[in-house]
Coordinates of C-alpha atoms and ligand atoms in Angstrom, one line a residue:
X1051 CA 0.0 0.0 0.0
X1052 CA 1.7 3.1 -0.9
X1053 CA 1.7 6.4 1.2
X1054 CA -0.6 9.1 0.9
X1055 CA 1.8 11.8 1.9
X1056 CA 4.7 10.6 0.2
X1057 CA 2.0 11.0 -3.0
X1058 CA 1.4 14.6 -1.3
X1059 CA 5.5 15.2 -0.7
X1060 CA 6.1 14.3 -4.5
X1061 CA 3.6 16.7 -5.9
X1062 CA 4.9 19.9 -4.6
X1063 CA 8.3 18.0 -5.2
X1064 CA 7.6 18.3 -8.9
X1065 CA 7.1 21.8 -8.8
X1066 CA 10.0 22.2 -6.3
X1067 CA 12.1 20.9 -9.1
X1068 CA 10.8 23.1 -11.8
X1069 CA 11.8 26.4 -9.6
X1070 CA 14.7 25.0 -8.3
X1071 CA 13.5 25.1 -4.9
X1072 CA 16.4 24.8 -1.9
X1073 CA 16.5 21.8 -0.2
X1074 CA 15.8 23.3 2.9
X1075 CA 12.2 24.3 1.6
X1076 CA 11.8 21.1 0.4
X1077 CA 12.6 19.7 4.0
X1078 CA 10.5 22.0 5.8
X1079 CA 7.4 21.9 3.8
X1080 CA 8.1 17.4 3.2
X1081 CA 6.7 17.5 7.0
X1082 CA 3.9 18.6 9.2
X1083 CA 4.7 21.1 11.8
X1084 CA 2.6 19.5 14.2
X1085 CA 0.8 16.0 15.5
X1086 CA -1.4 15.7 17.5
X1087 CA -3.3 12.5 18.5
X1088 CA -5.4 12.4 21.3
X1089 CA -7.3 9.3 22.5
X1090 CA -10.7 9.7 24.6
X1091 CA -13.7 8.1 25.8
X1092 CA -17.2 8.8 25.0
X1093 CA -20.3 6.9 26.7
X1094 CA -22.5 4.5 23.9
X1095 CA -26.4 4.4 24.3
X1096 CA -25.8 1.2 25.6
X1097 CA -23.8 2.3 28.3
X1098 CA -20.3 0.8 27.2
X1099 CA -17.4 3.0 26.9
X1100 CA -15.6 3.4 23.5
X1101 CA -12.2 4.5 23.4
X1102 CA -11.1 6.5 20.2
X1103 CA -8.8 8.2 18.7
X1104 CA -8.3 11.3 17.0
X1105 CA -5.9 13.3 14.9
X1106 CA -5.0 17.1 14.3
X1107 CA -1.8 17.8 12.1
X1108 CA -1.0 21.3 11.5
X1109 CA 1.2 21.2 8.3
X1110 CA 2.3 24.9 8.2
X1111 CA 1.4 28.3 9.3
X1112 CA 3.8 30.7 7.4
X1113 CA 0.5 32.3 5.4
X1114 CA -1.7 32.4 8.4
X1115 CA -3.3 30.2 10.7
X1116 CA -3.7 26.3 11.0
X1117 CA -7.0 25.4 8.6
X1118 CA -8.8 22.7 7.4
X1119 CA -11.8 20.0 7.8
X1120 CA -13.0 17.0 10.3
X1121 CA -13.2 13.7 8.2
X1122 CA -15.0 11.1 10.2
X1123 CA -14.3 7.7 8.2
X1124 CA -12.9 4.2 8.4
X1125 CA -9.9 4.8 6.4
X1126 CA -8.6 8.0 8.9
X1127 CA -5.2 7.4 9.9
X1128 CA -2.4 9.3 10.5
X1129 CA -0.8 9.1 6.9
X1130 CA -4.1 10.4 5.5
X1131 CA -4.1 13.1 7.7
X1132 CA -0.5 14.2 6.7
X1133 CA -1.2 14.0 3.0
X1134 CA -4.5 15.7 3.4
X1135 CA -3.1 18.7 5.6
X1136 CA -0.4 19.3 3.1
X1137 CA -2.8 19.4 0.3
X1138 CA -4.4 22.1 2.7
X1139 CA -1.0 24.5 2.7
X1140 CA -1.0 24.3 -1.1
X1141 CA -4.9 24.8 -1.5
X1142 CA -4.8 27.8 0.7
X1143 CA -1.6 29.4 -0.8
X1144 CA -2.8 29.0 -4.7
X1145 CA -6.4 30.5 -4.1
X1146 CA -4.4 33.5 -1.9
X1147 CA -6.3 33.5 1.7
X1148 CA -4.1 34.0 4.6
X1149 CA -4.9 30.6 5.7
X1150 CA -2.0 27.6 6.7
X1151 CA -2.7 24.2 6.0
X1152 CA -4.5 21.3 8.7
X1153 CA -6.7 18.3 8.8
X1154 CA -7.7 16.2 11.4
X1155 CA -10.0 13.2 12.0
X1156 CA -11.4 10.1 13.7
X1157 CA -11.3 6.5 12.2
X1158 CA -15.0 6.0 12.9
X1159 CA -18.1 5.2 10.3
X1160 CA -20.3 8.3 11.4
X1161 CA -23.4 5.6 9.8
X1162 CA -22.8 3.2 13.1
X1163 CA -23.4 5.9 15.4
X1164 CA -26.9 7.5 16.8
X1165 CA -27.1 11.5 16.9
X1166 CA -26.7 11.3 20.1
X1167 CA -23.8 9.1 20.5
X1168 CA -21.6 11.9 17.6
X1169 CA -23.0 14.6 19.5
X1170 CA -21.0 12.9 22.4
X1171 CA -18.0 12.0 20.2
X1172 CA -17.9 15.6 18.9
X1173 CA -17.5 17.4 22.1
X1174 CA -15.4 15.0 24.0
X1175 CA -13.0 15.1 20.6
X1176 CA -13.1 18.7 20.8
X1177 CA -12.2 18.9 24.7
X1178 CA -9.8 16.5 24.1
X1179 CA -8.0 18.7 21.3
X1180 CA -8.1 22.2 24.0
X1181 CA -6.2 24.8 22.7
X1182 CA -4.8 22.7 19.7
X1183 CA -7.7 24.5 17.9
X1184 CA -8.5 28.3 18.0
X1185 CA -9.9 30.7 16.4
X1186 CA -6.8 32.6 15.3
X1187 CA -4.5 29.5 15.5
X1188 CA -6.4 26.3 14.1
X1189 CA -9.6 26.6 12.4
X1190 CA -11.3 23.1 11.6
X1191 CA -14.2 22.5 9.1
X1192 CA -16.5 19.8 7.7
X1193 CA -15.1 17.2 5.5
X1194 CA -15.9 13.8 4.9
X1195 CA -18.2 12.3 7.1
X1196 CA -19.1 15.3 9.0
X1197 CA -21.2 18.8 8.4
X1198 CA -22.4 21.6 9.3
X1199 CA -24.7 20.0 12.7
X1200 CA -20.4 18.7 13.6
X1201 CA -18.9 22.3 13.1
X1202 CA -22.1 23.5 15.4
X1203 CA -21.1 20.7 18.1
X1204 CA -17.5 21.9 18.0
X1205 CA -17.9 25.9 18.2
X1206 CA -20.7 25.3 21.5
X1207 CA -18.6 23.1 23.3
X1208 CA -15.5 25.4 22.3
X1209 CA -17.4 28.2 23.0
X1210 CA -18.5 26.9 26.7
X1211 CA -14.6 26.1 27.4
X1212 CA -13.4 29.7 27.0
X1213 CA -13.8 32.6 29.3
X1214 CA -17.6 34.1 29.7
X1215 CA -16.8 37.1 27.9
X1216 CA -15.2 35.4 24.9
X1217 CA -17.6 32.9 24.0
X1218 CA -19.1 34.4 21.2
X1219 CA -15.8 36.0 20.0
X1220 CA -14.6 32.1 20.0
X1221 CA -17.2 31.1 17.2
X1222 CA -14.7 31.2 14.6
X1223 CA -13.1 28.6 16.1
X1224 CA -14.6 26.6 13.1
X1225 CA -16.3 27.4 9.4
X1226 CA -19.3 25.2 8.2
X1227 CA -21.7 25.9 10.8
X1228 CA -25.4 26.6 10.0
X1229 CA -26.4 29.8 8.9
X1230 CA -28.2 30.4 12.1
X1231 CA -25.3 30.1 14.5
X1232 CA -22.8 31.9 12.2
X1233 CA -22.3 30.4 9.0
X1234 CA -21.6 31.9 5.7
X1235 CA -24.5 31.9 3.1
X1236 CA -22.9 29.5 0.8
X1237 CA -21.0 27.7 2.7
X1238 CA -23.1 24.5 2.4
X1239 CA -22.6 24.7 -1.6
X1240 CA -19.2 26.2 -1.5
X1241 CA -17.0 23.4 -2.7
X1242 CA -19.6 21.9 -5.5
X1243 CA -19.9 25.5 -6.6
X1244 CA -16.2 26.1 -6.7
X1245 CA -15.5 22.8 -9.3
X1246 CA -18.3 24.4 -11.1
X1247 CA -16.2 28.0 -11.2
X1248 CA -13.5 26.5 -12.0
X1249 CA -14.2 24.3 -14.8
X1250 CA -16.1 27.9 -16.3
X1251 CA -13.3 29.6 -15.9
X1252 CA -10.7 27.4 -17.8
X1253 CA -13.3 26.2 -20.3
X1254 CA -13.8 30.5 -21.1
X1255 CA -10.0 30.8 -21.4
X1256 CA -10.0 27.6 -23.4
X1257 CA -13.0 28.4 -25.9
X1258 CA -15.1 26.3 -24.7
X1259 CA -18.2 26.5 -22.3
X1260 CA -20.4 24.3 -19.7
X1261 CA -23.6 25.0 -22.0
X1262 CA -24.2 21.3 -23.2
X1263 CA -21.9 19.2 -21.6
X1264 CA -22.1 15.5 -20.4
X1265 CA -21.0 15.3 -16.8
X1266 CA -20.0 11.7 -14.9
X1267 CA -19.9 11.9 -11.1
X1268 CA -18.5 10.0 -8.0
X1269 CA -19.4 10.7 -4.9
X1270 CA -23.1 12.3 -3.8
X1271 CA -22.0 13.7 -0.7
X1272 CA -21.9 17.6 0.0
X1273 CA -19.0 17.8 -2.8
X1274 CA -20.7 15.8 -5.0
X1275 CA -24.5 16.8 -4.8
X1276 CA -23.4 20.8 -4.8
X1277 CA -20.9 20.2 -8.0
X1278 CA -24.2 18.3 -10.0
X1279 CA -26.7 21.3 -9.1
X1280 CA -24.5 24.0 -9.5
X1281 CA -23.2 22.3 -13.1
X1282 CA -26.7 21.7 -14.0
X1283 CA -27.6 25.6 -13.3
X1284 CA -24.5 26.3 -15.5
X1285 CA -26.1 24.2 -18.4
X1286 CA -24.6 20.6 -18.0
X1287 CA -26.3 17.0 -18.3
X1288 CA -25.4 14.5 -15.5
X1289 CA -25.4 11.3 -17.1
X1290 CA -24.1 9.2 -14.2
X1291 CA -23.7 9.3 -10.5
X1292 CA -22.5 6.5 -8.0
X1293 CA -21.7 6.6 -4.0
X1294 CA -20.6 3.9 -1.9
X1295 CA -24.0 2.2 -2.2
X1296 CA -24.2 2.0 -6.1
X1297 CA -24.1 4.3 -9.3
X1298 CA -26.5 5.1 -12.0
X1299 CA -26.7 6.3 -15.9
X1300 CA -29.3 8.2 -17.4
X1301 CA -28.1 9.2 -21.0
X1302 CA -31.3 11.9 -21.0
X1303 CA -29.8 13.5 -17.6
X1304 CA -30.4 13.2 -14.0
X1305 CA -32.5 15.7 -11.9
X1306 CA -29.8 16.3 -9.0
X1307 CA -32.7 17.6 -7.0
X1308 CA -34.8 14.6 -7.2
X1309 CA -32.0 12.1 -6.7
X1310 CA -31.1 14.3 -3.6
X1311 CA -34.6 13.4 -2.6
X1312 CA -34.1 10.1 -2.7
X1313 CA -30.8 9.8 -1.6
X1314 CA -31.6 11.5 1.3
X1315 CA -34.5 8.8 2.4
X1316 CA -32.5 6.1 1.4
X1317 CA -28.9 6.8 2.6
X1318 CA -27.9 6.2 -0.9
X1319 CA -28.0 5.8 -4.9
X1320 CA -28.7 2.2 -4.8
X1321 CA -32.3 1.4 -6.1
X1322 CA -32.4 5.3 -7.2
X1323 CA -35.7 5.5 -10.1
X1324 CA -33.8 8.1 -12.0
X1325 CA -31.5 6.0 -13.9
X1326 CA -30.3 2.5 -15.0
X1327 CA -28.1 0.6 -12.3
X1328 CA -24.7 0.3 -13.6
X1329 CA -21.3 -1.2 -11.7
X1330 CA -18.9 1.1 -10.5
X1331 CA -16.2 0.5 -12.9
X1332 CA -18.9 1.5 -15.5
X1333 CA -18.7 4.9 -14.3
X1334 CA -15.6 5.6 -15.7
X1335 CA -16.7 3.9 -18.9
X1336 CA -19.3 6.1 -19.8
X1337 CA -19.9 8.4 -22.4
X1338 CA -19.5 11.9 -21.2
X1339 CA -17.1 15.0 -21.7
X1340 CA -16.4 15.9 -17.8
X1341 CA -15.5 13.5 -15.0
X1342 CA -15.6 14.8 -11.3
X1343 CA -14.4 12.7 -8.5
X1344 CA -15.8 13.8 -5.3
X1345 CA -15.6 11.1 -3.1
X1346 CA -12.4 8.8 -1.4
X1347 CA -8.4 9.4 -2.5
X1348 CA -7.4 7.2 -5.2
X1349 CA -10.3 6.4 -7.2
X1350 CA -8.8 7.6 -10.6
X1351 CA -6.0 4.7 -10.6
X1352 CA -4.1 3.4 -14.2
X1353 CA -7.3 0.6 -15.5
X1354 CA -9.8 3.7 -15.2
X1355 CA -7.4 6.3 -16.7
X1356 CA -7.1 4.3 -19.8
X1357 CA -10.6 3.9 -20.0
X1358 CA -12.3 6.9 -19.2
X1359 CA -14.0 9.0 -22.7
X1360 CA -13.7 12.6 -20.3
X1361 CA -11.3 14.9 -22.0
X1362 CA -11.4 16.8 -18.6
X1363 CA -11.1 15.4 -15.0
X1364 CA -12.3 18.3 -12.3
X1365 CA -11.2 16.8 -8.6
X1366 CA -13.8 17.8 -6.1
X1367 CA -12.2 14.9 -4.0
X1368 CA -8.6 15.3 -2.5
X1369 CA -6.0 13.2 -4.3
X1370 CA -8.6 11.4 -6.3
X1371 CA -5.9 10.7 -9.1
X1372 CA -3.1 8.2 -8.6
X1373 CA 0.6 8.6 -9.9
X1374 CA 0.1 6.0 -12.6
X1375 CA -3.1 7.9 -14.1
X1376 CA -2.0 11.1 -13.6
X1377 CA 0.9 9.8 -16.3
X1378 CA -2.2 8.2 -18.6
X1379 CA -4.2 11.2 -18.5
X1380 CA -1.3 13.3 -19.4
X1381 CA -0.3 11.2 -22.6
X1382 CA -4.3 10.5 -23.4
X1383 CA -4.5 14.8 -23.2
X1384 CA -6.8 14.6 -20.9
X1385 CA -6.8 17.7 -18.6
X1386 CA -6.7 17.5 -14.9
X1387 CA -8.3 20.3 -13.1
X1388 CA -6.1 19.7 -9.6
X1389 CA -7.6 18.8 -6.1
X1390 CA -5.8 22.1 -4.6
X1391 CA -7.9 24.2 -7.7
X1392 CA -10.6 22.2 -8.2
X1393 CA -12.3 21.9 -4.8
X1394 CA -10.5 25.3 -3.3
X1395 CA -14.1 26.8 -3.3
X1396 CA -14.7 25.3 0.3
X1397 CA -11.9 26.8 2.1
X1398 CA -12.8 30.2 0.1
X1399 CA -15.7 30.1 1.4
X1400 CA -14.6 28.8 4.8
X1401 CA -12.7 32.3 5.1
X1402 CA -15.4 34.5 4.2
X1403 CA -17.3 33.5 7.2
X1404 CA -14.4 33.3 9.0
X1405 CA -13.6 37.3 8.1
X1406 CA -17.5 38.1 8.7
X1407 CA -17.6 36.2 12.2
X1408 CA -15.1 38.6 12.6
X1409 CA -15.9 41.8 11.6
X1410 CA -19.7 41.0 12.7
X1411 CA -21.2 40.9 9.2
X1412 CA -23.4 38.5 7.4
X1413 CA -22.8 38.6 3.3
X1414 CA -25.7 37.8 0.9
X1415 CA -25.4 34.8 -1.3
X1416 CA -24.6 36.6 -4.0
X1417 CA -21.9 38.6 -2.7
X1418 CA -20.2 35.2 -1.5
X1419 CA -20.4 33.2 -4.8
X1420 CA -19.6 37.0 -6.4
X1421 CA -16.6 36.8 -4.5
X1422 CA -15.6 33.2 -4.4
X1423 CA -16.1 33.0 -8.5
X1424 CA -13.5 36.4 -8.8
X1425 CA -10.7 34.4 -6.4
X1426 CA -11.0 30.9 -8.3
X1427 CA -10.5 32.6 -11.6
X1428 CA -8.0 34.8 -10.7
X1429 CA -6.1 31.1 -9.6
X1430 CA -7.5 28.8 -12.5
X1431 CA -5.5 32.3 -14.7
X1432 CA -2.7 31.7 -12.5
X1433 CA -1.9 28.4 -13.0
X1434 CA -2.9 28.5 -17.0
X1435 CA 0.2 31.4 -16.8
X1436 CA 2.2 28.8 -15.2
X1437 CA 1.5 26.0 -17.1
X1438 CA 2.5 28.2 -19.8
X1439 CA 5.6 29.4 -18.0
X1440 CA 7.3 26.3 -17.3
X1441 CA 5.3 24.0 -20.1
X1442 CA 3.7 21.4 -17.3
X1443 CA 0.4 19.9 -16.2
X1444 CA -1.9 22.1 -14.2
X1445 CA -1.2 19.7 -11.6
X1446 CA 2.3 20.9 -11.4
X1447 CA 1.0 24.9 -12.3
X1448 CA -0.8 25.1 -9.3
X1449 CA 1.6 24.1 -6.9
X1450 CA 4.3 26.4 -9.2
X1451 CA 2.0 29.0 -8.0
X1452 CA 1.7 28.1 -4.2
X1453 CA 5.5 27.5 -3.8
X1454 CA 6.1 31.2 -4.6
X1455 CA 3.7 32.5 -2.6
X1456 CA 4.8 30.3 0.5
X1457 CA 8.3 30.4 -0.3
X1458 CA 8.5 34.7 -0.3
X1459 CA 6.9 34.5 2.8
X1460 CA 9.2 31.8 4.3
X1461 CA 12.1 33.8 3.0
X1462 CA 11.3 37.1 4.2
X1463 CA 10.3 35.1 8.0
X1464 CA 13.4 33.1 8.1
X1465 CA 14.2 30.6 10.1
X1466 CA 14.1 31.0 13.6
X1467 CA 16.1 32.0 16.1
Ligands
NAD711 P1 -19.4 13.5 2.2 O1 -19.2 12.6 3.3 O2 -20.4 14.5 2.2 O3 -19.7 12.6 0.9 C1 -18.8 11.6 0.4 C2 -19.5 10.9 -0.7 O4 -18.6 9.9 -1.3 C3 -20.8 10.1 -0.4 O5 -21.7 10.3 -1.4 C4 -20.3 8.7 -0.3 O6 -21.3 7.7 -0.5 C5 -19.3 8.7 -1.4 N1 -18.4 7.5 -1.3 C6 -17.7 7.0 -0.2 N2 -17.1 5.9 -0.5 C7 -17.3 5.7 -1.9 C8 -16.9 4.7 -2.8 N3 -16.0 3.7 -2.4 N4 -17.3 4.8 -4.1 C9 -18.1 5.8 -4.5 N5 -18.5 6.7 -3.6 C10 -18.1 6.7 -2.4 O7 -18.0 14.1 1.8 P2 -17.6 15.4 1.0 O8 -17.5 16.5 2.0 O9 -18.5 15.5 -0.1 O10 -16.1 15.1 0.6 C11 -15.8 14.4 -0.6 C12 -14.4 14.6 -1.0 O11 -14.2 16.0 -1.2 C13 -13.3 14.3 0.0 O12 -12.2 13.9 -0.7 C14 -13.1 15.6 0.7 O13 -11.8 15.7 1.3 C15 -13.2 16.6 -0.4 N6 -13.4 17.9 0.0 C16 -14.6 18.3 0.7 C17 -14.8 19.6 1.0 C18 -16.0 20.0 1.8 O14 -16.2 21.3 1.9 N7 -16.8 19.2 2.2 C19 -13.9 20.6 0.6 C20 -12.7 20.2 -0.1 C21 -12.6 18.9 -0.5

């Protein structure tokens, strides 16, 4: 089983390469900053105790404070988290937001657990982390497995930890929450809408537009549900969709809306009326112009590559693409929109409400996606520049473009003492 972050480390290593990076830039960004594991028990309905375990790693703060989601799944672990809050750094540096990079987790399967029993993991996870997190030091957010109702959990018992006076200064301690306690308008949608932006902007700047196009998804989560309706609003035919419970093609196009609806009654695609049942290697096999991954690392691997008819990949999923495919796509021309590009639009988002928790504001919708479209074109322009620059994928663009950001700041900051 390879390493997650070693894919991660040989990335930005690529790039490093191409601007002739020093190696001790290299070393410092090759390795988190921080770890932090913390192992706590939390009460079942049945009355048991359950000891878990959870992670925080702060990759780097030279840009601005610690940021990044909660994933609640099976397959956390502390190589994950590594590679994911890496990814975070770059994601951050290329879209321009004073943000580091951070990512934490528990291996749990948030579907075995009551409400009541994550409402209990939640808090006792955020207790256990103390002043790991913060609202000017490490700002978590939702991610797999978790959502707005988690962020809530988080900020309250946060909140109810700090001094009297500062508990609602403290609600930044975390971006995703509901509207009503302090979330940004667009929030929910923000990383859907973002692959949508982002494919826009480098179809405009490529001749081409969304108007018409035949769009293959995986994953039907937040990511995926938001990238469906927003592409549809844009123009685009979903012709397939799959989750972990089965995937579905409908030449004619899928309703997002209505498989939403059932989705959400039956905690999954599987048996969904509004298209055929297919496998899920089929997914990749299908007829359509635009393929967006939004669901685990490492879907995309060689077999697929080779077979999927996409002439564009958009990642709404983090490290959907393996090293092999990336290497197929590249020789099949097929254009990678990269994870730290392609699904930026949450952690945009993420720092609009962060700025109006603290400035006391709430935006309108349109502002935010106003706003959000302007920053993801002005880094989807960026890394086309690069890519020009230096002649390499758009994989290797954006991280050409994060590297100088983060590397002017690390120079001018130096290394202390
Ligand atoms: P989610 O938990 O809301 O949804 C995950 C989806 O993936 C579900 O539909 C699930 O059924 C599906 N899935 C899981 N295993 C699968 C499998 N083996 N085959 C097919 N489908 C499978 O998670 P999300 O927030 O939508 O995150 C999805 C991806 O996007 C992750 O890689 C995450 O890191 C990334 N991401 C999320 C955000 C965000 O704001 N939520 C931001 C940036 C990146």
């Amino acid at each position: 089983m390879s390493s997650l972050h070693l894919n991660a480390v040989r990335q930005f290593e690529q790039a490093a390469s191409l601007l002739g990076l020093s190696e001790a830039d290299r070393a410092i960004l090759a390795v988190p900053k921080n770890e932090v594991i913390v192992n706590f028990p939390v009460t079942m309905d049945n009355g048991t105790v359950e000891v878990l375990t959870g992670y925080r790693v702060q990759h780097n703060n030279s840009l601005g404070p610690y940021k990044g989601g909660m994933r609640f799944s099976p397959a956390v672990d502390l190589d994950e988290v590594r590679a994911l809050a890496t990814w975070m750094t770059f994601k951050t540096a290329l879209v321009d937001i004073p943000f580091g990079g951070a990512k934490g987790g528990i291996a749990i399967d948030p579907r075995n657990y009551s409400a009541g029993e994550l409402e209990r993991i939640v808090r006792r996870f955020t207790f256990a982390l103390g002043s790991n997190i913060g609202p000017d030091h490490d700002i978590p957010a939702p991610d797999m497995g978790t959502n707005a109702q988690t962020m809530v959990w988080m900020m309250d018992t946060y909140s109810s930890m700090a001094s009297v006076a500062d508990r609602h200064t403290v609600r930044r301690v975390v971006t995703g929450k509901t509207v009503a306690t302090g979330g940004s308008r667009g929030r929910d949608k923000a990383t859907g809408q973002g692959v949508t932006f982002v494919l826009d902007a480098w179809l405009n700047r490529t001749g081409g537009s969304i108007d018409g196009k035949r769009v293959a998804i995986q994953g039907f989560g937040n990511v995926g549900e938001h990238a469906a309706r927003t592409l549809v609003k844009a123009g685009a035919t979903v012709v397939a969709a799959a989750d972990h419970t089965g995937a579905i093609y409908n030449g004619n196009g899928i309703d997002p809306e209505q498989l939403w609806q059932y989705t959400s009654t039956h905690h999954g695609i599987k048996g969904a009326p509004d298209g055929e049942p297919i496998t899920d290697d089929d997914l990749w096999r299908v007829d359509c112009d635009v393929f967006v991954p939004a669901a685990l690392e490492n879907q995309l691997c060689e077999r697929r590559a080779l077979d999927l008819t996409a002439t564009v990949v958009v990642e709404g999923a983090n490290g959907p693409t393996t090293p092999e495919a990336e290497l197929v796509l590249a020789d099949r021309g097929v254009t990678v929109l990269p994870d730290i590009l392609g699904n930026a639009g949450g952690v945009t988002v993420s720092y609009f409400e962060w700025v109006q928790n603290r400035a006391g504001d709430a935006w309108t919708l349109s502002d935010v996606d106003a706003r959000l479209r302007r920053l993801l074109r002005d880094a989807t322009d960026e890394t086309l520049a690069a890519a020009k620059e230096f002649d390499c994928t758009l994989r290797d663009a954006a991280y050409v473009v994060a590297l100088r950001r983060l590397t002017t700041v690390m120079a001018q900051r130096g290394v202390f003492p």
